[in-house]
Coordinates of C-alpha atoms and ligand atoms in Angstrom, one line a residue:
M17 CA -12.1 21.2 -16.7
I18 CA -9.9 19.0 -14.5
K19 CA -6.7 20.6 -13.1
V20 CA -3.8 18.2 -12.7
L21 CA -0.3 18.8 -11.3
M22 CA 2.3 16.3 -12.5
V23 CA 5.3 15.7 -10.4
A24 CA 8.3 14.0 -12.0
S25 CA 12.1 14.0 -12.2
E26 CA 12.3 14.5 -15.9
A27 CA 10.4 16.2 -18.7
A28 CA 11.4 16.6 -22.3
P29 CA 12.8 18.8 -23.8
F30 CA 14.0 20.3 -20.6
A31 CA 15.6 17.3 -18.9
K32 CA 15.7 13.8 -20.3
T33 CA 17.4 10.5 -19.8
G34 CA 14.6 8.2 -21.0
G35 CA 11.0 7.5 -21.9
L36 CA 9.7 9.1 -18.7
A37 CA 10.8 12.5 -20.0
D38 CA 9.0 11.9 -23.3
V39 CA 5.8 11.0 -21.5
V40 CA 5.8 13.9 -19.0
G41 CA 6.9 16.3 -21.8
S42 CA 4.1 15.4 -24.2
L43 CA 1.1 14.0 -22.3
P44 CA 0.0 17.4 -20.8
A45 CA -0.6 18.9 -24.3
A46 CA -2.5 15.8 -25.4
L47 CA -4.7 16.0 -22.2
R48 CA -5.8 19.5 -23.2
S49 CA -8.1 18.1 -25.9
F50 CA -9.8 16.1 -23.0
D51 CA -10.6 19.2 -20.9
C52 CA -7.6 18.8 -18.6
E53 CA -5.4 21.7 -17.6
V54 CA -2.0 20.3 -16.6
A55 CA 1.0 21.8 -15.0
V56 CA 4.3 19.9 -14.4
L57 CA 6.9 20.3 -11.7
I58 CA 10.5 19.0 -12.2
P59 CA 13.8 19.9 -10.5
R60 CA 16.0 22.5 -12.0
Y61 CA 19.1 20.5 -12.8
R62 CA 22.1 22.2 -14.3
A63 CA 21.0 21.0 -17.7
V64 CA 17.7 22.8 -17.5
D65 CA 18.0 25.9 -19.7
L66 CA 16.5 28.9 -18.0
S67 CA 17.2 31.4 -20.7
S68 CA 13.5 31.5 -21.8
A69 CA 12.1 30.7 -18.4
R70 CA 10.9 33.3 -15.9
R71 CA 11.2 33.3 -12.2
I72 CA 7.7 33.2 -10.7
Y73 CA 8.3 32.5 -7.0
D74 CA 11.4 33.8 -5.1
S75 CA 10.9 31.8 -2.0
L76 CA 9.1 28.6 -1.5
P77 CA 10.7 27.4 1.8
V78 CA 10.6 23.6 2.5
W79 CA 11.2 22.5 6.0
L80 CA 12.2 18.9 6.3
G81 CA 13.5 17.1 9.3
G82 CA 14.6 20.4 11.0
V83 CA 16.4 21.7 7.9
L84 CA 15.2 24.6 5.9
H85 CA 15.6 24.1 2.1
Q86 CA 15.3 27.4 0.3
T87 CA 13.8 26.9 -3.1
S88 CA 12.4 29.1 -5.8
L89 CA 10.4 28.4 -8.9
Y90 CA 10.8 29.1 -12.6
Q91 CA 8.3 28.6 -15.3
A92 CA 9.2 27.7 -18.9
D93 CA 7.9 29.7 -21.8
A94 CA 5.5 27.0 -23.1
A95 CA 1.8 26.4 -23.5
T96 CA 1.8 24.0 -20.6
P97 CA 3.1 25.5 -17.3
F98 CA 6.4 23.6 -16.7
Y99 CA 7.7 24.6 -13.3
F100 CA 11.4 24.1 -12.4
L101 CA 12.2 23.8 -8.7
E102 CA 15.4 25.6 -8.0
A103 CA 17.5 24.5 -5.0
P104 CA 21.1 24.8 -6.1
S105 CA 22.6 22.7 -3.3
L106 CA 20.3 19.8 -4.3
Y107 CA 19.9 20.0 -8.1
D108 CA 22.6 22.2 -9.6
R109 CA 24.7 19.2 -10.7
D110 CA 25.5 17.6 -14.0
G111 CA 23.7 14.3 -13.3
F112 CA 20.1 14.0 -12.4
Y113 CA 20.5 11.0 -10.1
G114 CA 24.2 10.4 -9.8
D115 CA 27.6 10.6 -11.3
S116 CA 30.4 8.2 -12.1
D117 CA 30.6 7.2 -8.5
G118 CA 27.0 6.0 -8.5
D119 CA 23.8 7.5 -7.1
Y120 CA 24.1 10.8 -5.2
P121 CA 24.2 10.0 -1.4
D122 CA 21.5 12.7 -0.7
N123 CA 18.9 11.4 -3.2
A124 CA 16.4 10.8 -0.4
A125 CA 16.5 14.5 0.6
R126 CA 16.7 15.7 -3.0
F127 CA 13.4 13.9 -4.0
A128 CA 11.7 14.4 -0.7
V129 CA 12.2 18.1 -1.2
L130 CA 10.7 17.8 -4.7
S131 CA 7.7 16.0 -3.2
R132 CA 7.2 18.5 -0.4
A133 CA 7.6 21.4 -2.8
A134 CA 5.0 19.9 -5.0
L135 CA 2.5 20.3 -2.2
A136 CA 3.7 23.9 -1.7
V137 CA 3.1 24.5 -5.4
A138 CA -0.3 22.9 -5.1
R139 CA -1.1 25.3 -2.2
R140 CA 0.2 28.5 -3.6
V141 CA 0.8 28.4 -7.4
F142 CA -1.3 25.9 -9.2
R143 CA -4.1 24.3 -7.2
P144 CA -4.9 20.9 -8.8
Q145 CA -7.7 18.4 -8.2
I146 CA -5.4 15.6 -9.1
L147 CA -1.7 15.2 -8.2
H148 CA -0.3 12.9 -10.8
C149 CA 3.1 11.4 -9.6
H150 CA 5.6 9.6 -11.7
D151 CA 8.0 7.0 -10.4
W152 CA 9.8 6.8 -7.1
Q153 CA 11.1 10.3 -7.1
S154 CA 7.6 11.6 -6.5
G155 CA 6.5 8.7 -4.3
L156 CA 6.4 10.7 -1.1
V157 CA 3.8 13.2 -2.5
P158 CA 0.9 10.9 -1.6
V159 CA 2.6 10.0 1.7
Y160 CA 2.9 13.6 2.9
L161 CA -0.6 14.3 1.6
R162 CA -2.2 11.5 3.6
T163 CA -0.1 11.8 6.8
V164 CA 1.4 15.2 7.5
F165 CA -1.3 17.1 5.6
A166 CA -4.2 14.7 6.2
F167 CA -6.3 17.3 7.9
D168 CA -5.2 20.4 6.0
P169 CA -8.3 21.9 4.3
T170 CA -6.2 23.1 1.3
F171 CA -5.9 19.5 0.2
L172 CA -9.3 18.3 1.0
G173 CA -10.7 16.2 -1.9
M174 CA -7.4 16.2 -3.8
K175 CA -6.7 12.8 -5.4
T176 CA -3.5 11.2 -6.3
L177 CA -2.5 9.0 -9.2
F178 CA 0.9 7.2 -9.1
T179 CA 2.3 6.0 -12.4
I180 CA 5.0 3.4 -12.6
H181 CA 7.3 3.9 -15.5
N182 CA 9.8 1.3 -14.3
L183 CA 9.4 -0.9 -11.2
G184 CA 13.1 -1.7 -11.2
Y185 CA 13.9 1.7 -9.8
Q186 CA 12.4 2.0 -6.3
G187 CA 14.2 4.7 -4.3
L188 CA 15.5 2.5 -1.4
F189 CA 17.2 4.1 1.5
P190 CA 18.2 3.1 5.0
P191 CA 15.7 3.8 7.8
V192 CA 17.8 6.7 9.2
V193 CA 16.5 8.8 6.4
L194 CA 13.0 8.9 7.8
P195 CA 13.5 11.9 10.2
R196 CA 15.5 13.6 7.4
V197 CA 12.6 13.4 5.0
G198 CA 10.2 14.5 7.7
L199 CA 8.3 11.3 8.3
D200 CA 7.2 9.6 11.4
R201 CA 8.7 6.2 12.1
R202 CA 5.2 4.8 12.2
V203 CA 5.0 4.9 8.4
F204 CA 7.9 2.3 8.5
K205 CA 5.7 -0.8 8.3
M206 CA 4.8 -3.4 5.7
D207 CA 1.7 -1.6 4.3
G208 CA 3.6 1.7 4.5
L209 CA 7.1 2.4 3.3
E210 CA 9.1 -0.6 4.8
F211 CA 10.7 -2.9 2.2
F212 CA 13.0 -5.6 3.6
G213 CA 14.4 -3.3 6.3
Q214 CA 14.7 -0.3 4.0
V215 CA 12.6 2.8 3.3
S216 CA 11.0 2.5 -0.2
F217 CA 9.9 5.7 -1.9
I218 CA 8.0 3.7 -4.6
K219 CA 6.0 1.9 -1.9
G220 CA 4.9 5.4 -0.8
G221 CA 3.4 5.9 -4.2
L222 CA 1.9 2.4 -4.3
N223 CA 0.4 2.3 -0.9
Y224 CA -0.8 5.9 -0.3
S225 CA -2.1 7.0 -3.7
D226 CA -5.8 6.7 -4.7
A227 CA -5.0 4.8 -7.9
V228 CA -1.9 3.3 -9.5
S229 CA -1.2 3.0 -13.2
T230 CA 1.6 1.7 -15.4
V231 CA 2.5 2.2 -19.0
S232 CA 1.0 -0.8 -20.8
K233 CA -1.7 -3.4 -20.1
K234 CA 0.8 -6.3 -20.3
Y235 CA 3.2 -4.7 -17.8
A236 CA 0.3 -4.1 -15.4
L237 CA -0.3 -7.8 -15.4
E238 CA 3.4 -8.8 -15.3
I239 CA 4.3 -6.7 -12.3
Q240 CA 1.8 -8.6 -10.2
T241 CA 3.9 -11.8 -10.7
P242 CA 7.1 -12.7 -8.8
E243 CA 9.1 -12.8 -12.1
Y244 CA 8.5 -9.1 -12.9
G245 CA 7.4 -7.7 -9.5
F246 CA 10.9 -6.9 -8.0
G247 CA 9.5 -8.0 -4.6
L248 CA 6.5 -5.7 -4.9
D249 CA 4.2 -8.1 -6.7
G250 CA 2.3 -8.7 -3.5
V251 CA 1.7 -5.0 -2.9
L252 CA 0.5 -4.6 -6.5
R253 CA -1.8 -7.6 -6.3
A254 CA -3.3 -6.0 -3.2
R255 CA -4.0 -2.9 -5.3
S256 CA -5.0 -4.8 -8.5
A257 CA -8.6 -3.2 -8.4
D258 CA -7.0 0.2 -8.6
L259 CA -4.1 -0.7 -11.0
H260 CA -4.5 0.5 -14.6
G261 CA -2.4 -0.1 -17.7
I262 CA -2.3 2.9 -20.1
L263 CA 0.2 2.7 -23.0
N264 CA 2.5 5.5 -23.6
G265 CA 1.8 7.5 -26.7
V266 CA 4.2 8.8 -29.4
D267 CA 4.7 12.5 -30.1
Y268 CA 4.5 12.3 -33.9
G269 CA 5.4 16.0 -34.0
N270 CA 8.9 14.9 -33.0
W271 CA 9.0 11.5 -34.6
D272 CA 7.7 11.5 -38.2
P273 CA 9.9 10.7 -41.2
Q274 CA 7.8 13.1 -43.3
T275 CA 9.0 16.1 -41.3
D276 CA 12.0 15.0 -39.2
P277 CA 14.7 17.7 -39.4
H278 CA 17.5 15.3 -38.4
I279 CA 17.2 12.8 -41.3
A280 CA 18.8 12.8 -44.7
S281 CA 15.6 12.5 -46.7
H282 CA 11.9 12.5 -45.9
Y283 CA 9.6 9.6 -46.7
S284 CA 6.1 8.2 -46.1
A285 CA 4.2 4.9 -46.5
G286 CA 3.2 6.1 -50.0
D287 CA 6.8 6.9 -51.1
L288 CA 9.5 5.0 -49.3
S289 CA 12.3 6.1 -51.6
G290 CA 13.7 8.5 -49.0
K291 CA 14.3 5.7 -46.6
R292 CA 17.1 4.4 -48.9
L293 CA 18.8 7.7 -48.7
C294 CA 18.6 7.6 -45.0
K295 CA 20.1 4.2 -44.9
Q296 CA 23.0 5.3 -47.1
A297 CA 23.6 8.3 -44.9
L298 CA 23.6 6.1 -41.8
I299 CA 26.0 3.6 -43.3
R300 CA 28.4 6.5 -44.1
E301 CA 28.0 8.0 -40.7
F302 CA 29.2 4.8 -39.2
G303 CA 31.9 4.1 -41.8
L304 CA 30.3 0.9 -43.0
P305 CA 30.8 -0.3 -46.6
E306 CA 28.3 0.4 -49.4
L307 CA 27.7 -3.3 -49.7
A308 CA 25.6 -2.9 -46.6
M309 CA 22.9 -1.3 -48.8
K310 CA 22.0 -4.7 -50.1
R311 CA 21.7 -6.4 -46.7
P312 CA 19.6 -5.9 -43.6
L313 CA 21.0 -3.1 -41.4
L314 CA 20.1 -3.7 -37.7
G315 CA 19.8 -0.7 -35.4
A316 CA 19.5 -0.3 -31.7
I317 CA 19.3 2.7 -29.4
S318 CA 19.1 2.2 -25.7
R319 CA 20.3 2.6 -22.2
L320 CA 23.0 -0.1 -21.8
T321 CA 21.6 -2.0 -18.9
P322 CA 20.6 -5.5 -18.1
Q323 CA 16.9 -4.5 -18.5
K324 CA 17.4 -3.7 -22.1
G325 CA 18.9 -7.0 -23.0
T326 CA 22.2 -5.5 -24.1
E327 CA 24.0 -8.7 -23.2
L328 CA 21.9 -10.5 -25.8
I329 CA 23.0 -8.1 -28.5
V330 CA 26.6 -8.6 -27.4
E331 CA 26.2 -12.3 -27.5
I332 CA 24.7 -12.5 -31.0
A333 CA 27.0 -9.9 -32.5
P334 CA 29.6 -12.4 -33.9
Q335 CA 26.8 -14.5 -35.4
L336 CA 25.2 -11.5 -37.1
T337 CA 28.4 -10.7 -38.9
A338 CA 28.8 -14.3 -39.9
E339 CA 25.3 -14.1 -41.5
D340 CA 26.2 -11.1 -43.6
L341 CA 24.2 -8.7 -41.4
Y342 CA 25.2 -5.2 -40.3
L343 CA 24.6 -3.5 -36.9
V344 CA 24.7 0.1 -35.8
M345 CA 24.1 0.9 -32.1
L346 CA 23.8 4.0 -30.0
G347 CA 23.7 3.8 -26.2
S348 CA 25.1 4.8 -22.9
G349 CA 25.2 3.1 -19.6
D350 CA 27.1 0.3 -17.9
A351 CA 30.8 0.3 -18.7
V352 CA 31.0 -3.5 -19.2
Y353 CA 28.5 -3.3 -22.0
E354 CA 30.3 -0.4 -23.6
E355 CA 33.5 -2.3 -23.5
A356 CA 32.0 -5.4 -25.0
L357 CA 30.3 -3.5 -27.8
R358 CA 33.4 -1.6 -28.5
A359 CA 35.3 -4.8 -28.7
A360 CA 32.7 -6.3 -31.1
A361 CA 33.0 -3.2 -33.4
L362 CA 36.8 -3.4 -33.3
A363 CA 36.7 -7.0 -34.3
H364 CA 34.3 -6.3 -37.1
P365 CA 34.7 -2.7 -38.2
D366 CA 33.1 -3.3 -41.6
R367 CA 30.0 -4.8 -40.0
I368 CA 29.4 -3.2 -36.6
G369 CA 29.3 0.5 -35.7
V370 CA 28.8 1.7 -32.2
R371 CA 28.5 5.2 -30.7
F372 CA 28.3 5.9 -26.9
G373 CA 26.7 8.8 -25.2
Y374 CA 23.4 10.5 -25.6
D375 CA 22.7 11.9 -29.1
E376 CA 19.1 12.8 -30.0
A377 CA 19.9 13.6 -33.7
L378 CA 21.7 10.3 -34.2
A379 CA 18.8 8.5 -32.6
H380 CA 16.5 9.9 -35.3
K381 CA 19.0 8.9 -38.0
I382 CA 19.2 5.3 -36.8
E383 CA 15.4 5.1 -36.6
A384 CA 15.2 6.3 -40.2
G385 CA 18.2 4.5 -41.7
A386 CA 18.0 1.0 -40.2
D387 CA 16.0 -1.9 -41.7
L388 CA 15.4 -3.7 -38.4
F389 CA 15.3 -2.4 -34.8
L390 CA 16.4 -4.6 -31.9
M391 CA 14.7 -4.5 -28.5
P392 CA 15.5 -7.8 -26.7
S393 CA 14.4 -6.4 -23.3
Q394 CA 14.2 -8.5 -20.1
Y395 CA 11.3 -6.3 -19.3
E396 CA 9.8 -3.2 -21.0
P397 CA 7.1 -1.3 -19.2
S398 CA 6.0 0.5 -22.5
G399 CA 9.0 1.2 -24.7
L400 CA 8.9 4.0 -27.2
N401 CA 11.6 3.1 -29.7
Q402 CA 9.6 0.2 -31.1
M403 CA 6.7 2.6 -31.8
Y404 CA 9.0 5.2 -33.4
S405 CA 10.5 2.3 -35.5
L406 CA 7.1 1.4 -36.8
R407 CA 6.5 5.0 -38.0
Y408 CA 9.9 5.0 -39.6
G409 CA 9.4 1.8 -41.5
T410 CA 12.0 0.0 -39.4
V411 CA 10.8 -3.4 -38.5
P412 CA 11.1 -4.2 -34.8
V413 CA 12.5 -7.4 -33.5
V414 CA 11.4 -7.5 -29.8
R415 CA 11.1 -9.8 -26.9
A416 CA 7.3 -10.4 -26.1
T417 CA 7.2 -8.5 -22.9
G418 CA 5.3 -5.5 -21.5
G419 CA 4.6 -2.7 -24.0
L420 CA 6.6 -4.5 -26.7
D421 CA 4.2 -7.4 -26.6
D422 CA 1.2 -5.0 -26.7
T423 CA 2.4 -2.9 -29.7
I424 CA 4.1 -5.4 -32.0
D425 CA 2.3 -8.2 -33.9
E426 CA 3.0 -10.6 -36.7
G427 CA 1.9 -8.0 -39.3
T428 CA 4.4 -5.4 -38.2
G429 CA 7.4 -7.1 -36.6
F430 CA 9.1 -10.2 -35.1
K431 CA 8.7 -11.4 -31.5
F432 CA 10.5 -14.0 -29.4
Q433 CA 9.5 -15.3 -25.9
E434 CA 12.4 -16.8 -24.0
Y435 CA 15.1 -14.4 -22.8
S436 CA 18.0 -16.1 -24.5
A437 CA 20.5 -15.3 -27.3
Q438 CA 19.2 -18.4 -29.1
A439 CA 15.6 -17.2 -29.2
F440 CA 16.7 -13.7 -30.1
L441 CA 18.9 -14.9 -32.9
A442 CA 16.1 -17.0 -34.3
A443 CA 13.8 -14.0 -34.5
V444 CA 16.6 -11.9 -36.2
R445 CA 17.1 -14.7 -38.7
A446 CA 13.3 -14.9 -39.4
A447 CA 13.4 -11.1 -40.0
A448 CA 16.4 -11.3 -42.3
A449 CA 14.7 -14.0 -44.3
A450 CA 11.6 -12.0 -44.6
Y451 CA 13.7 -9.0 -45.9
E452 CA 14.6 -11.1 -49.0
D453 CA 10.9 -11.0 -50.1
R454 CA 10.8 -7.3 -51.2
P455 CA 7.1 -7.0 -51.8
G456 CA 6.2 -8.8 -48.6
W457 CA 8.8 -6.7 -46.7
E458 CA 7.5 -3.4 -48.0
A459 CA 3.9 -4.4 -47.2
M460 CA 5.1 -5.0 -43.6
L461 CA 6.8 -1.6 -43.5
R462 CA 3.7 0.1 -44.7
R463 CA 1.5 -1.6 -42.2
G464 CA 3.9 -0.5 -39.4
I465 CA 4.0 3.1 -40.7
R466 CA 0.2 3.2 -40.7
R467 CA -0.2 2.1 -37.1
D468 CA -1.3 4.9 -34.9
F469 CA 0.1 5.1 -31.3
S470 CA -0.4 8.8 -30.9
W471 CA -1.3 10.2 -27.5
R472 CA -5.0 10.7 -28.3
A473 CA -6.1 7.2 -27.1
S474 CA -3.9 7.2 -24.1
A475 CA -4.7 10.7 -23.0
A476 CA -8.4 9.8 -23.2
E477 CA -7.7 6.9 -20.8
Y478 CA -5.9 9.2 -18.4
A479 CA -8.7 11.7 -18.5
A480 CA -11.3 9.0 -17.8
L481 CA -9.2 7.8 -14.9
Y482 CA -8.9 11.3 -13.4
Q483 CA -12.6 11.7 -13.8
K484 CA -13.2 8.4 -12.0
L485 CA -11.0 9.4 -9.2
L486 CA -12.8 12.7 -8.7
E487 CA -16.1 10.9 -8.6
S488 CA -14.9 8.2 -6.2
G489 CA -15.3 10.2 -3.0
E490 CA -13.8 8.7 0.1
N491 CA -12.9 5.2 -1.0
A492 CA -11.7 2.3 1.1
A493 CA -8.1 3.3 0.6
S494 CA -8.6 6.9 1.9
F495 CA -10.6 5.5 4.8
S496 CA -7.8 3.3 5.9
R497 CA -5.4 6.2 5.6
I498 CA -7.6 8.3 7.8
Q499 CA -7.5 5.5 10.4
H500 CA -3.8 5.3 9.9
Q501 CA -3.5 9.1 10.6
T502 CA -5.7 8.8 13.6
H503 CA -3.4 6.1 14.9
L504 CA -0.4 8.4 14.2
R505 CA -2.0 11.1 16.3
G506 CA -3.2 8.8 19.0
Ligands
LIG14 P1 13.6 3.8 -21.3 O1 12.8 5.0 -20.9 O2 13.5 2.6 -20.5 O3 15.0 4.2 -21.5 P2 12.0 3.9 -23.8 O4 12.1 3.1 -25.0 O5 10.7 4.1 -23.1 O6 13.1 3.4 -22.8 O7 12.5 5.4 -24.1 C1 13.8 5.7 -24.5 C2 13.9 7.1 -25.0 O8 15.3 7.6 -24.9 C3 13.7 7.1 -26.5 O9 13.2 8.4 -26.8 C4 15.1 6.9 -27.1 O10 15.2 7.4 -28.4 C5 15.9 7.7 -26.1 N1 17.3 7.2 -26.0 C6 17.8 6.2 -25.2 N2 19.1 6.1 -25.3 C7 19.5 7.2 -26.1 C8 20.8 7.7 -26.5 N3 21.9 7.1 -26.1 N4 20.8 8.7 -27.3 C9 19.6 9.3 -27.7 N5 18.4 8.9 -27.3 C10 18.3 7.9 -26.5

């Protein structure tokens, strides 16, 4: 039995803005079959419902930079211990990371407290052998562990894994935050936390953890190149021996057209008739004409950001309508994209339907009702929607990057290489042409539905990596950290 404490900023169903939450929400249960006992710590944002949670720790004080943060701990009523860190002045807000004015100005303290509290949880509540950190919000966990607590016997032999879900979000702050997050200025160096004059929380995760992983094999390679490395490709190349790519899995308990409670009719590879009813319901939901039943209906669900290639969807929208195609899209994010999409829908109300905001039920309806699913991402660490689409018989049209490239092939979808509207449109056209050949199209749907991206394979890889870490003893990285610590003291 390996005990693992995961530290993250989101976990479904308690707090979710994206794929990170899906992973942290469902990986722990999958790991149980591989003899791992996992607990998870996330902040208690206002959105986290405590009605079925119980308070298990009244006072878990966190001292940081001379300030005492009073925190307490709740535990959800679930098979996996999900712990919610309560500190109202830090987390009792509507947004997780910011509001309409942008990122919260105290994010460094908010997530430093989360990271320090994780070590308090590891000391007093759930003592793990592995601390598994996710994204920059937990990047300081390995830093505290290997500096402030380097000689604390409680943590002796504890290993850290840092998983990158998106290298584009790094947690960058001015150097003045260092004392506030309780770190010595001597960590402010190239192979520490310094990043072009700023403090980088993600570099903490990359430089101080025992191993690093990211969420697909292709993305693990891409981030070691300047094109995808966001300035961290050198750091990642230096750690390439400890850098692993493990694809995200799908929680088919939530995403299965045979049982999905959100969709108009259930269906399977053996009987696709229900998919037609789902398409009809979706068309009506968006007020599109019945004529759309005869033509390919394109769907998209995403954060509206440059990463997701939203601009390419905006660019090709007029062309889609000219080619007798239909589009429904759900998203939230940058206002410029919302405006552009709203304008496209206003110009072609009988062709394009858009909905803004976060709507879990509608996301399921789009997955079930669309014929094609669009993901023209600039980069995509893993991507979940293309895997959901396969299971829903909705053929993905994706840019060949990261997890999209690893999960979609000629037999199940359409890929394009160059990040351009032209290349994207060509792939959509190829898909629309294939749609005309009904037997061929249905064979493709069935192949997609039968692909299996469940957590089993990925959980096995994480479990093997945990095991390897525990067997590794004092490796070169920990040795250099001890030297570093000695230097700090000396
Ligand atoms: P990312 O984590 O980069 O946003 P992923 O494809 O890995 O992208 O995961 C996105 C997850 O968030 C999926 O479960 C998707 O259905 C969901 N999602 C994204 N935007 C919305 C939205 N506006 N409404 C409902 N669900 C959404």
